[in-house]
Amino acid sequence: MGALAEGPNPALGAFFVQYMNTTKAQQKFIVAGGFLPTRVDLTERGVQYPVRQEDMDVFFADLARTPDLGYEANSQPSYTGASLELVDELALVVAGEKDTTTAVSDLKAKSEQLVEELQP
């Protein structure tokens, strides 16, 4: 969530961002939308959803199991490109057009190239 300093009403934008990032506002937003929380306080205490609570509880359980590296990797600029390369390589393996060892080697090379290209 962000607001532009050069926007038509930067003070209102800043207020909106501040409000939306409060625990109360975030809880209301995620419950209404069926989203997982990004706030630590909400992930630690859990959230009650009006529908599909059992399904959401599965996701909450996974939050506790997911290593921090998983979140860091997901926010890297190369993540999307590397993920798409993974899908392409798996498709070739499933189609019998490439063996697994070669696909993994090619994926590693392509992913490393993406990381190098996208580093700031």
mmCIF file of C-alpha atoms in Angstrom, residues 48-120:
data_model
loop_
_atom_site.group_PDB
_atom_site.id
_atom_site.type_symbol
_atom_site.label_atom_id
_atom_site.label_comp_id
_atom_site.label_asym_id
_atom_site.label_seq_id
_atom_site.Cartn_x
_atom_site.Cartn_y
_atom_site.Cartn_z
ATOM 1 C CA GLN A 48 -11.955 -15.913 12.107
ATOM 2 C CA TYR A 49 -13.510 -15.963 8.632
ATOM 3 C CA PRO A 50 -17.274 -16.042 8.012
ATOM 4 C CA VAL A 51 -16.942 -18.857 5.447
ATOM 5 C CA ARG A 52 -14.474 -21.687 4.785
ATOM 6 C CA GLN A 53 -12.694 -21.364 8.129
ATOM 7 C CA GLU A 54 -11.307 -24.910 7.847
ATOM 8 C CA ASP A 55 -9.739 -24.075 4.487
ATOM 9 C CA MET A 56 -8.177 -20.898 5.831
ATOM 10 C CA ASP A 57 -6.836 -22.793 8.852
ATOM 11 C CA VAL A 58 -4.820 -24.968 6.454
ATOM 12 C CA PHE A 59 -3.148 -21.849 5.082
ATOM 13 C CA PHE A 60 -2.480 -20.520 8.588
ATOM 14 C CA ALA A 61 -0.818 -23.820 9.515
ATOM 15 C CA ASP A 62 1.407 -23.500 6.449
ATOM 16 C CA LEU A 63 2.446 -19.983 7.479
ATOM 17 C CA ALA A 64 4.067 -21.451 10.580
ATOM 18 C CA ARG A 65 5.887 -24.077 8.507
ATOM 19 C CA THR A 66 7.134 -21.815 5.723
ATOM 20 C CA PRO A 67 10.756 -20.766 6.248
ATOM 21 C CA ASP A 68 11.528 -17.048 6.054
ATOM 22 C CA LEU A 69 13.553 -17.709 2.911
ATOM 23 C CA GLY A 70 10.304 -18.623 1.162
ATOM 24 C CA TYR A 71 8.942 -15.131 1.675
ATOM 25 C CA GLU A 72 12.217 -13.469 0.749
ATOM 26 C CA ALA A 73 12.508 -15.503 -2.451
ATOM 27 C CA ASN A 74 8.933 -14.673 -3.435
ATOM 28 C CA SER A 75 9.674 -10.955 -3.285
ATOM 29 C CA GLN A 76 12.770 -11.158 -5.476
ATOM 30 C CA PRO A 77 12.435 -9.621 -8.960
ATOM 31 C CA SER A 78 13.640 -12.870 -10.544
ATOM 32 C CA TYR A 79 10.968 -15.020 -8.845
ATOM 33 C CA THR A 80 8.299 -14.713 -11.542
ATOM 34 C CA GLY A 81 10.675 -15.374 -14.410
ATOM 35 C CA ALA A 82 12.253 -18.344 -12.652
ATOM 36 C CA SER A 83 8.800 -19.728 -11.826
ATOM 37 C CA LEU A 84 7.755 -19.490 -15.463
ATOM 38 C CA GLU A 85 10.977 -21.230 -16.501
ATOM 39 C CA LEU A 86 10.179 -24.012 -14.013
ATOM 40 C CA VAL A 87 6.747 -24.508 -15.578
ATOM 41 C CA ASP A 88 8.280 -24.629 -19.065
ATOM 42 C CA GLU A 89 10.954 -27.133 -18.042
ATOM 43 C CA LEU A 90 8.439 -29.366 -16.249
ATOM 44 C CA ALA A 91 6.211 -29.331 -19.322
ATOM 45 C CA LEU A 92 9.119 -30.556 -21.443
ATOM 46 C CA VAL A 93 9.854 -33.360 -18.975
ATOM 47 C CA VAL A 94 6.202 -34.447 -18.786
ATOM 48 C CA ALA A 95 5.958 -34.387 -22.590
ATOM 49 C CA GLY A 96 9.020 -36.635 -22.773
ATOM 50 C CA GLU A 97 10.984 -34.021 -24.687
ATOM 51 C CA LYS A 98 13.661 -33.574 -22.013
ATOM 52 C CA ASP A 99 15.057 -35.700 -19.194
ATOM 53 C CA THR A 100 14.829 -34.484 -15.605
ATOM 54 C CA THR A 101 18.567 -33.993 -15.101
ATOM 55 C CA THR A 102 18.860 -31.773 -18.168
ATOM 56 C CA ALA A 103 15.720 -29.834 -17.238
ATOM 57 C CA VAL A 104 17.040 -29.113 -13.741
ATOM 58 C CA SER A 105 20.411 -28.061 -15.130
ATOM 59 C CA ASP A 106 18.777 -25.778 -17.702
ATOM 60 C CA LEU A 107 16.442 -24.318 -15.082
ATOM 61 C CA LYS A 108 19.349 -23.573 -12.775
ATOM 62 C CA ALA A 109 21.277 -21.815 -15.544
ATOM 63 C CA LYS A 110 18.257 -19.759 -16.643
ATOM 64 C CA SER A 111 17.398 -18.816 -13.054
ATOM 65 C CA GLU A 112 20.960 -17.725 -12.307
ATOM 66 C CA GLN A 113 20.933 -15.623 -15.474
ATOM 67 C CA LEU A 114 17.685 -13.941 -14.378
ATOM 68 C CA VAL A 115 19.126 -13.172 -10.947
ATOM 69 C CA GLU A 116 22.201 -11.575 -12.532
ATOM 70 C CA GLU A 117 20.121 -9.548 -15.002
ATOM 71 C CA LEU A 118 17.706 -8.244 -12.390
ATOM 72 C CA GLN A 119 20.110 -7.366 -9.596
ATOM 73 C CA PRO A 120 20.018 -3.670 -8.736
#
